[in-house]
PDB file of C-alpha atoms in Angstrom:
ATOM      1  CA  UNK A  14       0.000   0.000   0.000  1.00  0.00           C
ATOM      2  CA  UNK A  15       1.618   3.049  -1.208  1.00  0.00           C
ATOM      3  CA  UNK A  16       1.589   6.411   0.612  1.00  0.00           C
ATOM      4  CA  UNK A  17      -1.391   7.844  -1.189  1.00  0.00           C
ATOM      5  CA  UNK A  18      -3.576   4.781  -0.757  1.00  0.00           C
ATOM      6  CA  UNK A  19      -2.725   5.135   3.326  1.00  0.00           C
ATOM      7  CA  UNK A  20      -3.387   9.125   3.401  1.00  0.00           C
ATOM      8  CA  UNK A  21      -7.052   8.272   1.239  1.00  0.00           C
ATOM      9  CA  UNK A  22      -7.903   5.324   4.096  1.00  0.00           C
ATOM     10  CA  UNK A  23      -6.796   8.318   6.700  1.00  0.00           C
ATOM     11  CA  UNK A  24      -8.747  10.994   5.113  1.00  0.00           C
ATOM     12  CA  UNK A  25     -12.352   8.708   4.959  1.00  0.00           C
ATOM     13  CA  UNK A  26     -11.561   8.182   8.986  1.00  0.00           C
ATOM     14  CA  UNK A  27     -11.184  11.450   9.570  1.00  0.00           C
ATOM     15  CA  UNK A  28     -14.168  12.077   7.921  1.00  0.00           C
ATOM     16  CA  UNK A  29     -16.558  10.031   9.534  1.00  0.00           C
ATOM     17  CA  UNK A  30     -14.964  10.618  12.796  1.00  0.00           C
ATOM     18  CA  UNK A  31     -15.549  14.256  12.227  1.00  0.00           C
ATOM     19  CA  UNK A  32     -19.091  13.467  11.153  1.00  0.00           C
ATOM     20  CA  UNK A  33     -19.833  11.497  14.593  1.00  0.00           C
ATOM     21  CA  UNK A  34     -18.311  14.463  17.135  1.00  0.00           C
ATOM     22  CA  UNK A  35     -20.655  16.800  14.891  1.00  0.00           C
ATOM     23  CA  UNK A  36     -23.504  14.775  14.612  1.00  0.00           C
ATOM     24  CA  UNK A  37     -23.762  13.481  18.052  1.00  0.00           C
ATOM     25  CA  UNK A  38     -22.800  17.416  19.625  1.00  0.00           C
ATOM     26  CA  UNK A  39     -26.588  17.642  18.674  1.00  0.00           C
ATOM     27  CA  UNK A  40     -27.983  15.132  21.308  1.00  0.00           C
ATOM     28  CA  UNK A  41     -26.779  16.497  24.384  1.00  0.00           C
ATOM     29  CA  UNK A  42     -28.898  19.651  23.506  1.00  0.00           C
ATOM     30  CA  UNK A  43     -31.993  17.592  23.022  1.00  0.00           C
ATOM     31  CA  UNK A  44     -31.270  15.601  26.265  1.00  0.00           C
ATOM     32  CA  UNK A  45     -31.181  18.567  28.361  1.00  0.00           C
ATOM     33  CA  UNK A  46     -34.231  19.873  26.630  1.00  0.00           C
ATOM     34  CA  UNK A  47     -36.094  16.474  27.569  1.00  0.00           C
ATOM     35  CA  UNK A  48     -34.287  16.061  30.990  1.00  0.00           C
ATOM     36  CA  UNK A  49     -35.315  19.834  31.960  1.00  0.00           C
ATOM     37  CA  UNK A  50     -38.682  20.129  30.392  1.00  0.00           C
ATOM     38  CA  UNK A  51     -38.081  23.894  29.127  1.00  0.00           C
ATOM     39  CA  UNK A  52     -35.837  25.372  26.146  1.00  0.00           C
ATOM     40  CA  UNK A  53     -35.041  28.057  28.375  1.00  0.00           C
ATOM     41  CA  UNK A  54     -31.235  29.189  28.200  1.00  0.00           C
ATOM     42  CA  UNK A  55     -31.315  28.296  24.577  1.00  0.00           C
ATOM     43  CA  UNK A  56     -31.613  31.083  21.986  1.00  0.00           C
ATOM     44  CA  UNK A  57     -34.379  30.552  19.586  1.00  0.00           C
ATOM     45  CA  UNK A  58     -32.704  33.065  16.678  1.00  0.00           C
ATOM     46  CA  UNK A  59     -29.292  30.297  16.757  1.00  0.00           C
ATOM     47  CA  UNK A  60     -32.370  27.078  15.916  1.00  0.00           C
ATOM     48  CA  UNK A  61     -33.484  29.790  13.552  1.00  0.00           C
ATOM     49  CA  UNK A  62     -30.611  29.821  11.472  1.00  0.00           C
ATOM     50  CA  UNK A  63     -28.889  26.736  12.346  1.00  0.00           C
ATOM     51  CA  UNK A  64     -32.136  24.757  10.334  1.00  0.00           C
ATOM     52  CA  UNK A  65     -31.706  27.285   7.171  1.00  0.00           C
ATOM     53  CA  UNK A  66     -28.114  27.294   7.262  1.00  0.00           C
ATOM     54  CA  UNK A  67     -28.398  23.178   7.021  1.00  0.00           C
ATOM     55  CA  UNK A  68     -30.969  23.352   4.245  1.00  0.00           C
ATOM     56  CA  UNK A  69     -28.539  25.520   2.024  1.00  0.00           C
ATOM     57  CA  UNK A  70     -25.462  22.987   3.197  1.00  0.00           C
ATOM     58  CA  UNK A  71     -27.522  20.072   2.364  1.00  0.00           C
ATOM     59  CA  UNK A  72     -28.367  21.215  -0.713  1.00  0.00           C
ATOM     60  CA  UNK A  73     -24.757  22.272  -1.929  1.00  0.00           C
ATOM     61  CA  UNK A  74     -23.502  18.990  -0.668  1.00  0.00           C
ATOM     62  CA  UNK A  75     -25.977  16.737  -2.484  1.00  0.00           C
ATOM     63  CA  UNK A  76     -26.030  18.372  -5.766  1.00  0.00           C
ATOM     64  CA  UNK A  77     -21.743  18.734  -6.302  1.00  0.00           C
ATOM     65  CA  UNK A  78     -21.627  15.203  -5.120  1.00  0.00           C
ATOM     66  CA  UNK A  79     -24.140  13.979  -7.437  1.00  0.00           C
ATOM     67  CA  UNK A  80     -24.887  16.017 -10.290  1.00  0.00           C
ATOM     68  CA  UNK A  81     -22.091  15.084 -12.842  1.00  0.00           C
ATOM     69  CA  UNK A  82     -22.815  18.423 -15.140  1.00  0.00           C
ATOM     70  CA  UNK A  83     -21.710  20.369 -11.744  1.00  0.00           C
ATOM     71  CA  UNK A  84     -18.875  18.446 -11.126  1.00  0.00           C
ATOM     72  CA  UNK A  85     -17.402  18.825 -14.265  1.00  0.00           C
ATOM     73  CA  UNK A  86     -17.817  23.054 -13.953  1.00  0.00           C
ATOM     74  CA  UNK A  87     -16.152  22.319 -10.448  1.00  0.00           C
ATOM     75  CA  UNK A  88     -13.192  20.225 -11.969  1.00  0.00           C
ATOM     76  CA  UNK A  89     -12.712  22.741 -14.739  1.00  0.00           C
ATOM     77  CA  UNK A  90     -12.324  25.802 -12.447  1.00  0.00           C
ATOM     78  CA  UNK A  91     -10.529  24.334  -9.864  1.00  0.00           C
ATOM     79  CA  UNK A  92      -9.785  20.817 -10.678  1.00  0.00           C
ATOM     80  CA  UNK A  93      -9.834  17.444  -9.031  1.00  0.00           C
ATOM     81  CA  UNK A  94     -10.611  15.875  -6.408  1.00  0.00           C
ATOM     82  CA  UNK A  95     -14.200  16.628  -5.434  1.00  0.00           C
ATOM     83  CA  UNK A  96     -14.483  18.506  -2.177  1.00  0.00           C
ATOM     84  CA  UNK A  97     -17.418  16.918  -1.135  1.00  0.00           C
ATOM     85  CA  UNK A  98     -17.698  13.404   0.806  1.00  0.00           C
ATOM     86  CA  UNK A  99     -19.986  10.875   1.648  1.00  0.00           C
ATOM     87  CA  UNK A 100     -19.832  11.735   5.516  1.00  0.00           C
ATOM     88  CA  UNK A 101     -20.546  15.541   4.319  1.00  0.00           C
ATOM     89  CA  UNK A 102     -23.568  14.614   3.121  1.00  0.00           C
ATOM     90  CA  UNK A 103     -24.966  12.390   5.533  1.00  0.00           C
ATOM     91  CA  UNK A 104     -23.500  15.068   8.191  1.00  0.00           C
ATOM     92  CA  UNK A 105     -25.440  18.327   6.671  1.00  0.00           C
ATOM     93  CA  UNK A 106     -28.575  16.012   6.454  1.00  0.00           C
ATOM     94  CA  UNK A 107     -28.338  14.499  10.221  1.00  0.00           C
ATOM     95  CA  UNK A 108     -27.888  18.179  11.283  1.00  0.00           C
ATOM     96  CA  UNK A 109     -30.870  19.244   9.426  1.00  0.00           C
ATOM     97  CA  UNK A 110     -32.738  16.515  10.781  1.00  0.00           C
ATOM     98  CA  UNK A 111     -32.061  16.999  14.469  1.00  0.00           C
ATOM     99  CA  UNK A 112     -31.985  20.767  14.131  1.00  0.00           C
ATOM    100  CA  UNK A 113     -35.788  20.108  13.696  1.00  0.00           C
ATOM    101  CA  UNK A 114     -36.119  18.099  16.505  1.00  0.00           C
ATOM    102  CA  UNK A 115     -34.975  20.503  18.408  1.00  0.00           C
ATOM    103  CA  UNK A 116     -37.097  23.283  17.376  1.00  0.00           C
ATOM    104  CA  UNK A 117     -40.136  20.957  17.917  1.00  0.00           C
ATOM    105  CA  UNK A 118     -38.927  20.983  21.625  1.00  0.00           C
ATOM    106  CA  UNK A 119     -39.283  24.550  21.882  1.00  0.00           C
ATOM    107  CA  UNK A 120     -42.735  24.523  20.444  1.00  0.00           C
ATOM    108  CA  UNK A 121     -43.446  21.715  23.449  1.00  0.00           C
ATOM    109  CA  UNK A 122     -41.441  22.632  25.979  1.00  0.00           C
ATOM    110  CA  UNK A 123     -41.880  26.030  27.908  1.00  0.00           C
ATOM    111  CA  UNK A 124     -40.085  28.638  26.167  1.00  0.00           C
ATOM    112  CA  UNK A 125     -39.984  31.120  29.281  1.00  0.00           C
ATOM    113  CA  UNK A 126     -41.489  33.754  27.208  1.00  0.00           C
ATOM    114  CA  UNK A 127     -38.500  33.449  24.702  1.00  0.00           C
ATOM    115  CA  UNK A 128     -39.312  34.422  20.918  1.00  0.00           C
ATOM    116  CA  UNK A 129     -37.113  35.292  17.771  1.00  0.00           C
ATOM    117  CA  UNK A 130     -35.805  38.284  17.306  1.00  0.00           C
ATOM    118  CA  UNK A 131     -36.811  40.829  14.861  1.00  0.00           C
ATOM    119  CA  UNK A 132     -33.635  40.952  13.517  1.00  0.00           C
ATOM    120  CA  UNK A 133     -33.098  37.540  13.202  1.00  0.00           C
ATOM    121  CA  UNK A 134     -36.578  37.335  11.304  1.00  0.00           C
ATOM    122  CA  UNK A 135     -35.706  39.887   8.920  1.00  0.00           C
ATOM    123  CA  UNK A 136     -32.195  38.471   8.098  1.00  0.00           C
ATOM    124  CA  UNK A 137     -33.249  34.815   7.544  1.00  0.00           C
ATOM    125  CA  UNK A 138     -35.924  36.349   5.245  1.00  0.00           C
ATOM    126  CA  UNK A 139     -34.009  38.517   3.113  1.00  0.00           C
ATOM    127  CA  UNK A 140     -31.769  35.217   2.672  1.00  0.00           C
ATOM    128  CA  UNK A 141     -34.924  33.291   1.150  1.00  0.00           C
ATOM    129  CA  UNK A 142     -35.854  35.965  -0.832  1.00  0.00           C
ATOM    130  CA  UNK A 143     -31.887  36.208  -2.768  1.00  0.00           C
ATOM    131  CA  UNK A 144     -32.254  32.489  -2.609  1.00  0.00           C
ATOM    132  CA  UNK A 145     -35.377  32.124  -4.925  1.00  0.00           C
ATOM    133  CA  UNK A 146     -34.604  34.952  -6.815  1.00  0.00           C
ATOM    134  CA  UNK A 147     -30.830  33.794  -8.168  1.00  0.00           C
ATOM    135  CA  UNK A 148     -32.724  30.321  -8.510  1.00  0.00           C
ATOM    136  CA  UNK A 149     -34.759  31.915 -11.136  1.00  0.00           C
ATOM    137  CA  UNK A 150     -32.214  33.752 -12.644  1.00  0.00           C
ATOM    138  CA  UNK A 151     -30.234  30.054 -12.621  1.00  0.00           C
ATOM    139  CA  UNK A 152     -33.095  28.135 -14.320  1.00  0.00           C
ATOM    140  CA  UNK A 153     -34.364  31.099 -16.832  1.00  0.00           C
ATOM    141  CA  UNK A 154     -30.765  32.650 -18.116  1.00  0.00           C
ATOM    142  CA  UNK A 155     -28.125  29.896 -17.185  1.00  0.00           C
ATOM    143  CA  UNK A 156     -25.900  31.715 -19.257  1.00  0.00           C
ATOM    144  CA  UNK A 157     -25.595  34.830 -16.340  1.00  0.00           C
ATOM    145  CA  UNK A 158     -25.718  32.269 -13.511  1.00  0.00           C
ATOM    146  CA  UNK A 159     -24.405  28.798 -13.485  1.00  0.00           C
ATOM    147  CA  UNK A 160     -25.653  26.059 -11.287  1.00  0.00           C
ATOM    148  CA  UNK A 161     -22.014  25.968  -9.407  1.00  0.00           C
ATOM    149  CA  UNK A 162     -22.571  29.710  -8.993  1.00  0.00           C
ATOM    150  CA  UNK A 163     -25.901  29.284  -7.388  1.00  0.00           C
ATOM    151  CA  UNK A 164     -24.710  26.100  -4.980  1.00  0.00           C
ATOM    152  CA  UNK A 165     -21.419  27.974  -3.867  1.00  0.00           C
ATOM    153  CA  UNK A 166     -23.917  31.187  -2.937  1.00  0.00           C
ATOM    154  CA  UNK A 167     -25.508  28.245  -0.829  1.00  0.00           C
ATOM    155  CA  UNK A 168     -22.703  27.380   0.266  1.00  0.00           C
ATOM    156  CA  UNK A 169     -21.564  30.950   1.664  1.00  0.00           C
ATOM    157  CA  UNK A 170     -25.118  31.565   3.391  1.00  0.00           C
ATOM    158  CA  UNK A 171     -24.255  28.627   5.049  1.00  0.00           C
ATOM    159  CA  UNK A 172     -21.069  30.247   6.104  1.00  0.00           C
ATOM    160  CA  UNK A 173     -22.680  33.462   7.294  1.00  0.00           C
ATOM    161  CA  UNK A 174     -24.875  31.818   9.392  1.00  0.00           C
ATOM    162  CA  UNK A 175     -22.770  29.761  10.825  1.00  0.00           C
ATOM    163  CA  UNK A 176     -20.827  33.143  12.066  1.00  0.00           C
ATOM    164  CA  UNK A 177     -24.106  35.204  12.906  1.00  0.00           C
ATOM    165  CA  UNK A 178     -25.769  32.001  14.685  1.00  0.00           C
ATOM    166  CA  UNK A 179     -23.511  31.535  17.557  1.00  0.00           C
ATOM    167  CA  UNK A 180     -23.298  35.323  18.193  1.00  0.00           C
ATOM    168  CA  UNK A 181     -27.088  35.525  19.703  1.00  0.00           C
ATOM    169  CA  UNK A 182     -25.459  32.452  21.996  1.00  0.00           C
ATOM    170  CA  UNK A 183     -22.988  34.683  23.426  1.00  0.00           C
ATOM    171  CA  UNK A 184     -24.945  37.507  24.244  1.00  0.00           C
ATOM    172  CA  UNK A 185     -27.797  35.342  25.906  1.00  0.00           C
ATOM    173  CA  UNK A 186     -24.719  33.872  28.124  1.00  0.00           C
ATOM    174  CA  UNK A 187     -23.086  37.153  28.597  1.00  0.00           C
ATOM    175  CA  UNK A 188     -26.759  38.689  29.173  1.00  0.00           C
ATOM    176  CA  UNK A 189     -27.715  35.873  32.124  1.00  0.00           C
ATOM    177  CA  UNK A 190     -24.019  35.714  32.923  1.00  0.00           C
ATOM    178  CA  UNK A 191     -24.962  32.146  33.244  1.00  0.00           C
ATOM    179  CA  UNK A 192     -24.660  29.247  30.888  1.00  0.00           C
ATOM    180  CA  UNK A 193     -26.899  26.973  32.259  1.00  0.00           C
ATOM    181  CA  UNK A 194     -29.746  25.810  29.722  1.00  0.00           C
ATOM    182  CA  UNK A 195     -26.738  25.671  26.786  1.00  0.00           C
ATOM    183  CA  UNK A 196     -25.078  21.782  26.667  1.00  0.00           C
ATOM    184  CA  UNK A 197     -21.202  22.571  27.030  1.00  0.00           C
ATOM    185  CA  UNK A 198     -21.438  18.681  25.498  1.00  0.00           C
ATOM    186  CA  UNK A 199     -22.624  20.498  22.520  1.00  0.00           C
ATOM    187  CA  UNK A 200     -19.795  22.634  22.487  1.00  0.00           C
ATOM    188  CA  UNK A 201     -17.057  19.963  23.340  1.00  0.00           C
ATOM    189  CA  UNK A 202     -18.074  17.709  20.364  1.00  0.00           C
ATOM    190  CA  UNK A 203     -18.052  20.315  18.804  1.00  0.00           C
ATOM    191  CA  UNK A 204     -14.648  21.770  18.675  1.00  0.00           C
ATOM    192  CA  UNK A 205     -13.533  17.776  18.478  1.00  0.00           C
ATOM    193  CA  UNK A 206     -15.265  17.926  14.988  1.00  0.00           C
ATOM    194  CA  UNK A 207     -13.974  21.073  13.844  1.00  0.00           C
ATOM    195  CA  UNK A 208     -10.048  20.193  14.225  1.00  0.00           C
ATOM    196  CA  UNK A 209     -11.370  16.821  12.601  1.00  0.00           C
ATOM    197  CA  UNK A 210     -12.847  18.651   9.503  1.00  0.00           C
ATOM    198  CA  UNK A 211      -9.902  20.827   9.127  1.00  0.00           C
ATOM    199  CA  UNK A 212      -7.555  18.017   9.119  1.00  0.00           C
ATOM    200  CA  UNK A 213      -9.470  16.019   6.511  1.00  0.00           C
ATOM    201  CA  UNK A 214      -9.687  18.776   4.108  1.00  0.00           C
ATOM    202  CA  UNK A 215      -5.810  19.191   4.451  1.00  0.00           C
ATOM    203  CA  UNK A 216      -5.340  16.132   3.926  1.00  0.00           C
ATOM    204  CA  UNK A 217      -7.163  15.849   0.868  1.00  0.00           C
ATOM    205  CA  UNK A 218      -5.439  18.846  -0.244  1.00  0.00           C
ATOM    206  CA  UNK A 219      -2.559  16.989  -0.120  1.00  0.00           C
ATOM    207  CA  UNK A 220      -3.916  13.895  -1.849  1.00  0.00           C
ATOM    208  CA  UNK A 221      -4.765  15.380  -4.716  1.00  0.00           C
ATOM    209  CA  UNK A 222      -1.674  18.091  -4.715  1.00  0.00           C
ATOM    210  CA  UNK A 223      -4.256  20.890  -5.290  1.00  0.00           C
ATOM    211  CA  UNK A 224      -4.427  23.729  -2.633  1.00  0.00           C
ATOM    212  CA  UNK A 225      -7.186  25.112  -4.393  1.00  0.00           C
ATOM    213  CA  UNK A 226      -9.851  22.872  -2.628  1.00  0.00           C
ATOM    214  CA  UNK A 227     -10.296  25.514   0.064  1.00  0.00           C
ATOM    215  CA  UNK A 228     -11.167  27.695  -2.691  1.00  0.00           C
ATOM    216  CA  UNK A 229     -14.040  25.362  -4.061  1.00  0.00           C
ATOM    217  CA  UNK A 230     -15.366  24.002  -0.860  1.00  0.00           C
ATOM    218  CA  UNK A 231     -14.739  27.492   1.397  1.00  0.00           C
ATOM    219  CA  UNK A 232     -17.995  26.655   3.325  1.00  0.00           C
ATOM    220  CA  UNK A 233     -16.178  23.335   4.579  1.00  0.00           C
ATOM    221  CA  UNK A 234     -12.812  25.310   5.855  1.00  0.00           C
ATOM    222  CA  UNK A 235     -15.062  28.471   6.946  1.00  0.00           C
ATOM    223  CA  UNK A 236     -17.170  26.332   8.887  1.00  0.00           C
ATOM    224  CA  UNK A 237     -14.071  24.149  10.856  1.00  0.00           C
ATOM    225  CA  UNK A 238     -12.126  27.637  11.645  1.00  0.00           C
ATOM    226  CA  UNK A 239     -15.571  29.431  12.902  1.00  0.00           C
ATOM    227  CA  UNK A 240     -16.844  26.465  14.803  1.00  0.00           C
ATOM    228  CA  UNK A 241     -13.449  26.179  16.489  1.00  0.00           C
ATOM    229  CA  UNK A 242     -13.554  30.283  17.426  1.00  0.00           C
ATOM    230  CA  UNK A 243     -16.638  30.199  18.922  1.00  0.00           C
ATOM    231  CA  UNK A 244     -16.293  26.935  20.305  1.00  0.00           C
ATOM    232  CA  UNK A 245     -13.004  28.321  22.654  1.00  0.00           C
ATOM    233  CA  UNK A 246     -15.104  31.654  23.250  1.00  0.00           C
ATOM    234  CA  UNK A 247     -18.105  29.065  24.841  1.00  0.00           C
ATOM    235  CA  UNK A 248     -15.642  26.888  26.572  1.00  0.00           C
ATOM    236  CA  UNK A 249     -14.178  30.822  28.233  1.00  0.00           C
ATOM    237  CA  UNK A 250     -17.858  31.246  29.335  1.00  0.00           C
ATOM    238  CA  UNK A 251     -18.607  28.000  30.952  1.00  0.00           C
ATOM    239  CA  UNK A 252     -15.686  27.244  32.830  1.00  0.00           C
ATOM    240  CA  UNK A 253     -13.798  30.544  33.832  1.00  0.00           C
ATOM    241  CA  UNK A 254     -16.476  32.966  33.092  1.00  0.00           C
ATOM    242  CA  UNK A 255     -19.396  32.210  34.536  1.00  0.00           C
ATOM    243  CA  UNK A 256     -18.495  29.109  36.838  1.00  0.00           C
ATOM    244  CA  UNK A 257     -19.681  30.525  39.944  1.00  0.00           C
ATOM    245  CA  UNK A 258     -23.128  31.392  38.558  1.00  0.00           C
ATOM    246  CA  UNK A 259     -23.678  28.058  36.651  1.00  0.00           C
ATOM    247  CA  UNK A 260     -23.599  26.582  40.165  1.00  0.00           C
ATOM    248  CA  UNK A 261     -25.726  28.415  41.733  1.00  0.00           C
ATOM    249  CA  UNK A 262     -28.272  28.519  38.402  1.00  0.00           C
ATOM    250  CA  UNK A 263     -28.124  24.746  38.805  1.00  0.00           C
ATOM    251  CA  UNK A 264     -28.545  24.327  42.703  1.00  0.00           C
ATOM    252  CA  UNK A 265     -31.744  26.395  42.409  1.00  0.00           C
ATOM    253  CA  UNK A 266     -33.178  25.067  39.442  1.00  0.00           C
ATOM    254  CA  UNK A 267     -32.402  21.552  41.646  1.00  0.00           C
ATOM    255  CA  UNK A 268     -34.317  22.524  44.031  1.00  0.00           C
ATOM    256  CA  UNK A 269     -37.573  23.585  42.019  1.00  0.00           C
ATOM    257  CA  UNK A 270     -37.518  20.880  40.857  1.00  0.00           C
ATOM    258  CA  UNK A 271     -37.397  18.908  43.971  1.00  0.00           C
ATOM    259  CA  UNK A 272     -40.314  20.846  45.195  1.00  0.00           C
ATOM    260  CA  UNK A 273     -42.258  20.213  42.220  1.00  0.00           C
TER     261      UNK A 273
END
């Protein structure tokens, strides 16, 4: 087994590994939900775009892995190997899947009066409108718009919500000076995930001796080197920040529910 053949069996590792520390930093979320009963602590804007973000990574995932006529625009622009993986794909759908799960928590669960953000409305809907306008333009004049052009505009929604998302996360913490309600599990896996991304799109990079993958799949790089930023900045709140309060947020919450 030559030295390529042992990087490629590396790489698919990598990948899945990556895919299970992102995929399962989802459940200890819904746990807590369950376990507490209430979605309070966890900012409704960040499900808001976390579930569009996913449809618009789902959707650039699928269609460069599958759709040969994009491929081929990809490999002329920036040439081989395809960016996109099997555990991409079944990682952008999982998250889109539990993402949805978890919002139909917060319509079950008390919500402590908690609600989406005007802001946050009015951003996610000026992304739907660009979205089904540039389709348009994609399907009616192909010639100004190409289909690679439209899924790598996915792709960098995908990115900006990924960056605006956490931020609402932060303040709420900051706000409550508390970080009880938000799974630090979450944030753990993570980070674990992140690194694990990064590495498998370097290696790839490698692979295929072509540095200009993080050109064609930015949203895959973007998303490892954001998720890791925030991730330390959550870690900071948790356990130096706020580790006095989150004890005593969790002894009385104990004991209401003890009472109750």
């Amino acid at each position: 087994m030559g030295n390529k053949e042992t990087l490629e069996i590396l790489s698919t590792i990598i990948g899945w590994l990556y895919f299970a520390c992102w995929s399962i930093s989802f459940y200890p979320q819904v746990w807590l939900n369950w376990k507490r009963k209430t979605v309070k602590g966890l900012s409704l804007d960040f499900l808001l775009y976390n579930v569009n973000g996913y449809i618009c990574y789902s959707l650039f995932n699928t269609v460069l892995f599958w759709s040969a006529e994009v491929q081929d625009e990809y490999f002329a622009r920036y040439g081989p190997p395809n960016p996109v993986k099997l555990n991409d794909i079944a990682f952008a759908l999982h998250g889109l899947f539990i993402t949805c799960i978890t919002i139909a928590q917060c319509f079950y669960y008390d919500r402590a009066g908690q609600r989406n953000s005007i802001y946050c409305l009015i951003i996610v809907s000026l992304m739907w409108v660009s979205m089904i306008v540039l389709l348009l333009v994609s399907i009616f004049a192909q010639k100004s718009l190409s289909w690679l052009w439209y899924i790598n505009y996915l792709s960098y929604i995908k990115l900006s919500i990924t960056f605006i998302k956490y931020m609402p996360q932060a303040w709420m913490n900051y706000k409550r000076k508390s970080t009880i309600g938000w799974s630090i599990g979450n944030i753990l896996l993570d980070f674990s995930g992140g690194v694990l991304s990064f590495s498998q799109l370097v290696l790839d990079a490698v692979i295929g001796e072509n540095y200009k993958i993080f050109i064609g799949d930015p949203v895959k790089f973007g998303l490892s080197v954001v998720s890791i930023g925030f991730d330390v900045l959550f870690i900071f709140q948790h356990y130096l920040c706020y580790r006095t309060s989150n004890h005593e947020d969790y002894t009385r919450l104990k004991n209401e529910n003890e009472k109750n």
